[in-house]
Amino acid sequence: MTRLSLAAAAAAIITFPLSSPALAGGGKVAPEQAEFLQAVSKAKPAGKPTDGTAKGQLGSKRMRKANEVASEIVHKRMAKKRPSDLKLLREAGAADIVVVRGGYDRVQDVLKALKVEHVVVPPRLVASIPLMSTQTLMINCPGRLSKAGIKKVQRFVKTGGFLVTTDWAIDLLPRAFPGHVKRGKRNTRDDVVKVQIHDDDAPLLKNIKGMNENPRWWLEGSSYPIHVLNKQKVKVLIDSKEMRKKYGHAPIAISFPYDDGKVLHMTSHFYLQQAKLRSRKEKAKGSSFAESAGLDSKDVKELKAKGLDGVKAGELNSAYSMQQVTANVVVTKQRANKKLLKKYGRRSKKALPLNSQAGGKGRSTGKVGKDYRLRELDRKGKKVKVRDLFGREGWVDNEDLY
């Protein structure tokens, strides 16, 4: 298949928006995105891009409804408070977000409810498909990857990718990023704890509080607490005094930078399957949550027609916080890409082989296609060492680059 036909082949398989304007421009498919989508299509030719459903497949019927309604509230609230961020959320394409399937969490259902396009792959494909540094990789619990998959994830983040993991997937973090965090020793019960949110204005935490009080966090039976090893590099975004008292460690959600990329990990799951209601406010109708989140009477009336009062305020509060964090992750990465892509200022005039040595006598380190974005890493005479968005590095002739 020729390079010119890659985009057409990808479009024939993936039927929704493919790319974000930050990479391709005008909704077009960048050649790197075409390579990624073709690789995914070859690996799972009969599969759909995602198995996500807006109504969800886990948890009780009422929590599935809470997750569905919460996504509507996220969109309406962002439209009023953060219209530019909502635009970035809507612009995310299928080639921008990769979800790794897991048996205990389904972030693809959250993304589907938020109307965010994405591609879902099984864990076995992580080692073999090309991942771009402009992408967000979301790994569902339990997050079991091969050694080659772990190595791929490390390289992906190092060159600018965003990695998001939940619950048991914390076990892959010490293997990919030693010395940052590890699993705590005391697993949780099926529980709900009150959490404290640090820095409401931080990009990943914007607007995650819908009620005046902090949300409660559902803990799956045998969830893994987060043990922070490097307090200088790891930022605690959300923690819980109740979590520390019961299970030995307070952090609920953490993040840390790793070279050009970032890692975000959270205890429990993106897709909330249940909630335990304690206070009178939490047991109130769902419309009370929508009102406290700042929705006007017209929006509340519209949501009531969709079953808003069929769920409780506390259920919505918990589901909404996770939906908003998910949206914030996508928006934060879309903004970060604009800065990242400025480092990739060269482009290939034609398909080029990469060599491990400037003199051309070394081993092959891969190849880049025509019009690929390249980052200049080094220069020796007329030779330039470059890196593409897939993290492939090697030496090429300067005259073959724009």
XYZ file of C-alpha atoms in Angstrom:
402
model
C 0.000 0.000 0.000
C 1.407 3.405 -0.928
C 1.811 6.268 1.504
C -0.806 8.277 -0.388
C -3.434 5.601 0.174
C -2.884 5.237 3.937
C -5.318 7.986 4.898
C -7.989 6.593 2.583
C -7.546 3.105 4.022
C -7.798 4.382 7.580
C -10.895 6.433 6.787
C -12.581 3.366 5.306
C -12.172 1.513 8.605
C -12.530 4.285 11.198
C -15.775 6.104 10.513
C -15.651 8.984 13.003
C -13.291 12.031 13.267
C -9.691 10.868 13.092
C -7.483 13.715 14.149
C -7.261 16.945 16.060
C -6.451 20.231 14.282
C -3.321 20.613 16.434
C -1.597 17.814 14.491
C -3.187 17.602 11.045
C -5.006 20.884 10.581
C -8.520 21.283 9.237
C -9.647 17.865 10.433
C -7.346 16.115 7.943
C -5.464 12.941 8.731
C -1.757 13.544 9.350
C 0.509 10.877 7.780
C 1.596 9.718 11.249
C -2.024 9.245 12.291
C -2.669 7.271 9.122
C 0.229 4.957 10.015
C -1.159 4.428 13.513
C -4.700 3.727 12.324
C -3.508 1.360 9.622
C -1.438 -0.566 12.205
C -4.477 -0.886 14.494
C -6.682 -1.954 11.592
C -4.209 -4.643 10.529
C -4.009 -5.980 14.067
C -7.807 -6.123 14.545
C -9.262 -5.926 11.012
C -12.722 -7.165 11.938
C -13.054 -5.055 15.063
C -14.727 -1.698 15.630
C -12.645 1.290 16.819
C -14.291 1.093 20.249
C -16.612 -1.151 22.226
C -17.634 1.768 24.438
C -21.320 2.463 25.105
C -22.758 5.706 26.458
C -25.096 3.765 28.774
C -22.226 1.701 30.199
C -21.932 -2.012 30.895
C -20.809 -2.159 34.531
C -22.479 -1.474 37.860
C -26.110 -1.033 38.883
C -28.772 0.304 36.549
C -29.007 3.502 38.576
C -25.237 4.126 38.498
C -25.229 3.553 34.751
C -27.899 6.242 34.538
C -25.860 8.500 36.844
C -22.833 8.157 34.563
C -24.972 8.930 31.519
C -26.555 12.048 33.066
C -23.210 13.207 34.496
C -21.739 13.466 31.004
C -24.565 15.811 30.005
C -23.824 18.010 33.011
C -20.104 18.082 32.149
C -20.897 19.318 28.633
C -23.410 21.937 29.754
C -21.160 23.240 32.528
C -18.100 23.433 30.269
C -20.145 25.217 27.583
C -20.840 28.008 30.064
C -17.636 28.136 32.089
C -14.955 26.787 29.706
C -16.095 27.082 26.078
C -12.548 27.001 24.673
C -11.814 23.804 26.620
C -15.044 22.229 25.396
C -13.961 23.020 21.842
C -10.673 21.149 22.426
C -12.595 18.215 23.909
C -14.830 18.001 20.856
C -11.881 18.290 18.473
C -10.119 15.211 19.851
C -10.081 12.516 17.183
C -9.898 8.751 17.206
C -6.137 8.777 16.640
C -5.594 11.050 19.676
C -6.787 8.717 22.444
C -5.912 5.034 22.836
C -7.703 2.925 25.448
C -6.270 -0.400 26.582
C -9.052 -2.828 27.404
C -9.329 -4.180 30.964
C -11.685 -6.493 32.774
C -12.474 -4.250 35.740
C -12.805 -0.736 34.317
C -14.247 0.783 31.158
C -12.983 4.301 30.532
C -14.231 3.807 26.951
C -17.796 4.051 28.293
C -16.948 7.366 29.966
C -15.391 8.659 26.735
C -18.388 7.454 24.724
C -20.786 9.241 27.069
C -18.661 12.401 26.766
C -18.757 12.021 22.950
C -14.953 11.834 22.799
C -13.666 9.690 19.940
C -11.043 7.051 20.719
C -9.645 3.656 19.745
C -9.757 0.588 22.021
C -7.044 -2.083 21.791
C -6.362 -5.278 23.784
C -3.291 -5.305 26.086
C -1.367 -7.627 23.767
C -1.244 -4.950 21.042
C 0.480 -2.280 23.143
C 3.936 -3.705 22.389
C 3.399 -3.864 18.636
C 1.344 -0.840 17.545
C 3.106 2.510 17.009
C 2.183 5.072 19.651
C 2.545 8.800 19.007
C 3.821 11.303 21.551
C 0.739 13.429 20.845
C -1.571 10.704 22.136
C -3.185 9.958 25.482
C -2.929 6.286 26.490
C -5.573 5.179 29.003
C -4.992 1.760 30.544
C -7.979 0.158 32.242
C -7.569 -1.919 35.404
C -5.920 -4.450 35.766
C -3.374 -3.168 33.232
C -1.313 -6.299 32.733
C 1.260 -5.718 29.977
C 4.200 -7.714 28.662
C 7.796 -6.583 29.215
C 7.822 -5.270 25.666
C 4.564 -3.414 26.359
C 6.037 -1.820 29.488
C 9.098 -0.716 27.508
C 6.846 0.773 24.813
C 4.837 2.695 27.425
C 7.993 4.115 29.014
C 9.290 5.319 25.639
C 5.869 6.729 24.783
C 5.762 8.910 27.911
C 9.431 9.880 27.657
C 8.839 11.418 24.232
C 5.730 13.364 25.255
C 2.790 10.982 25.625
C 0.224 11.162 28.428
C -0.377 7.934 30.358
C -3.490 7.418 32.508
C -3.902 4.320 34.694
C -6.415 3.152 37.279
C -6.322 0.905 40.348
C -4.395 -2.365 39.836
C -2.598 -0.861 36.834
C -0.393 0.906 39.393
C 1.724 -2.261 39.281
C 3.074 -1.316 35.858
C 4.305 2.107 37.060
C 7.309 0.906 39.150
C 8.373 -1.232 36.183
C 8.153 1.633 33.674
C 9.022 4.552 35.974
C 10.994 3.269 38.994
C 11.165 5.323 42.146
C 7.961 7.346 41.765
C 5.050 5.346 43.232
C 4.160 1.801 44.121
C 1.219 -0.196 45.412
C 0.395 0.144 49.100
C 0.387 -2.995 51.245
C -3.179 -2.848 52.599
C -5.874 -3.379 49.940
C -9.199 -1.625 50.399
C -12.616 -3.073 51.103
C -15.650 -2.236 48.961
C -15.857 1.243 50.445
C -16.540 4.940 49.890
C -14.291 7.623 51.373
C -14.543 11.398 51.523
C -11.782 13.095 49.542
C -10.011 16.446 49.569
C -9.226 18.168 46.269
C -5.990 20.146 46.088
C -5.792 23.233 43.878
C -9.209 23.480 42.199
C -7.622 25.539 39.406
C -5.075 22.872 38.394
C -5.766 21.800 34.772
C -6.583 18.199 35.730
C -8.925 19.263 38.554
C -10.912 22.109 37.022
C -14.608 22.057 37.924
C -14.600 18.532 39.347
C -16.644 19.698 42.346
C -20.326 19.924 41.490
C -21.586 20.290 45.048
C -20.341 22.596 47.787
C -18.923 19.608 49.628
C -16.118 17.422 48.305
C -17.156 14.284 46.411
C -16.916 10.825 47.901
C -14.708 8.301 46.165
C -15.838 4.759 45.535
C -13.205 2.110 46.257
C -13.530 -1.240 44.563
C -13.059 -4.250 46.823
C -9.270 -4.863 46.839
C -8.381 -1.488 45.301
C -4.667 -0.695 45.655
C -3.678 2.354 47.735
C -0.984 4.637 46.291
C 2.366 4.722 48.094
C 4.282 7.826 46.960
C 8.051 7.228 46.901
C 9.275 10.520 45.439
C 7.462 13.407 47.121
C 9.448 15.976 45.138
C 8.377 14.735 41.711
C 4.966 13.211 42.431
C 2.099 15.660 42.878
C -0.891 14.539 44.947
C -4.006 15.893 43.250
C -6.658 14.299 45.452
C -6.247 12.622 48.826
C -8.332 11.366 51.730
C -7.729 11.442 55.476
C -10.231 8.614 55.746
C -8.204 6.618 53.196
C -5.007 7.093 55.216
C -6.703 6.059 58.456
C -8.246 2.918 56.983
C -5.639 1.792 54.448
C -2.341 3.463 55.316
C -1.956 5.924 52.425
C -3.900 9.127 51.706
C -3.358 9.731 47.948
C -6.322 9.033 45.666
C -5.029 10.639 42.457
C -1.434 11.565 41.605
C 0.546 12.800 38.633
C 4.197 13.206 37.746
C 6.188 14.388 34.734
C 8.580 12.045 32.950
C 10.818 13.839 30.461
C 8.423 15.334 27.871
C 5.354 13.371 29.024
C 3.132 12.916 32.063
C 1.629 10.093 34.122
C -1.706 10.235 35.961
C -2.867 7.431 38.246
C -6.017 7.078 40.327
C -7.189 4.589 42.915
C -10.380 2.792 41.870
C -11.994 3.264 38.457
C -12.955 5.850 35.867
C -16.321 4.197 35.354
C -18.028 4.295 38.762
C -20.158 1.234 39.404
C -21.737 2.222 42.701
C -21.920 4.939 45.357
C -22.774 4.880 49.049
C -24.896 7.810 50.210
C -24.359 9.156 53.701
C -25.496 12.771 54.067
C -28.928 14.292 53.503
C -27.567 16.298 50.545
C -26.249 13.140 48.907
C -29.643 11.445 49.225
C -31.453 14.388 47.586
C -32.789 14.267 44.025
C -30.387 14.543 41.124
C -31.837 17.946 40.214
C -30.385 19.399 43.427
C -26.904 18.429 42.213
C -27.521 19.961 38.774
C -28.639 23.205 40.400
C -25.632 23.324 42.738
C -23.386 22.754 39.689
C -24.718 26.009 38.255
C -27.104 24.739 35.580
C -30.018 27.054 34.829
C -33.676 26.076 35.050
C -33.899 25.345 31.316
C -31.001 22.872 31.485
C -32.372 21.243 34.633
C -35.796 20.820 33.024
C -34.195 19.248 29.952
C -32.219 16.792 32.095
C -35.272 15.897 34.171
C -36.888 14.713 30.962
C -33.883 12.407 30.520
C -34.187 10.891 34.001
C -32.217 13.340 36.151
C -34.333 12.698 39.256
C -34.090 8.957 38.795
C -30.676 9.163 40.457
C -29.497 10.715 43.693
C -27.334 13.822 44.061
C -24.500 11.854 45.694
C -24.446 9.325 42.859
C -24.260 12.152 40.348
C -21.572 13.926 42.373
C -19.304 10.880 42.288
C -19.939 10.069 38.621
C -19.603 13.699 37.581
C -16.206 14.140 39.266
C -14.754 11.192 37.341
C -16.325 12.338 34.067
C -14.857 15.813 34.524
C -11.397 14.445 35.355
C -11.566 12.387 32.151
C -12.529 15.456 30.127
C -9.762 17.455 31.801
C -7.145 14.855 30.867
C -8.123 15.092 27.194
C -8.166 18.894 27.214
C -4.850 19.164 29.060
C -3.133 16.901 26.526
C -4.652 18.741 23.571
C -3.228 21.992 24.954
C 0.133 20.387 25.722
C 0.376 19.146 22.126
C 0.499 22.693 20.805
C 3.654 23.263 22.852
C 5.104 19.813 22.093
C 4.683 20.143 18.324
C 6.759 23.323 18.285
C 9.765 21.077 19.040
C 9.047 19.084 15.881
C 9.903 21.858 13.443
C 11.434 19.787 10.618
C 9.618 17.708 8.025
C 10.757 14.959 5.690
C 10.649 15.723 1.967
C 10.300 12.029 1.162
C 10.311 8.622 2.880
C 13.683 8.284 4.634
C 15.652 5.451 6.246
C 17.087 6.186 9.698
C 20.637 5.154 10.590
C 22.261 4.743 13.992
C 25.416 6.567 12.830
C 25.907 9.933 11.129
C 28.246 8.342 8.574
C 25.540 5.958 7.404
C 27.525 2.820 8.276
C 25.527 1.897 11.362
C 22.404 -0.229 11.715
C 18.953 0.727 10.534
C 16.769 2.279 13.248
C 13.604 2.383 11.159
C 12.207 4.795 8.628
C 9.962 7.830 8.440
C 7.383 8.582 5.801
C 6.992 11.599 3.593
C 5.977 14.822 5.363
C 6.510 13.396 8.851
C 7.118 15.885 11.658
C 10.662 15.576 12.994
C 12.535 16.922 15.983
C 16.180 17.811 15.425
C 18.316 16.268 18.178
C 21.877 16.702 16.883
C 23.854 17.764 13.816
C 27.181 16.715 12.331
C 28.074 18.488 9.105
C 25.361 17.724 6.570
C 23.838 14.980 8.736
C 21.028 15.527 11.221
C 19.824 13.248 14.010
C 16.049 13.369 14.241
C 13.163 11.852 16.190
C 9.658 11.369 14.810
C 6.370 11.388 16.747
C 6.626 7.626 17.248
C 9.923 8.030 19.110
C 12.035 6.559 16.306
C 15.469 8.174 16.130
C 18.272 8.156 13.587
C 20.525 10.124 11.248
C 19.421 11.500 7.868
C 20.720 13.988 5.288
C 19.828 17.558 6.105
C 19.020 18.227 2.452
C 16.154 15.688 2.683
C 14.365 17.837 5.281
C 12.326 20.992 5.131
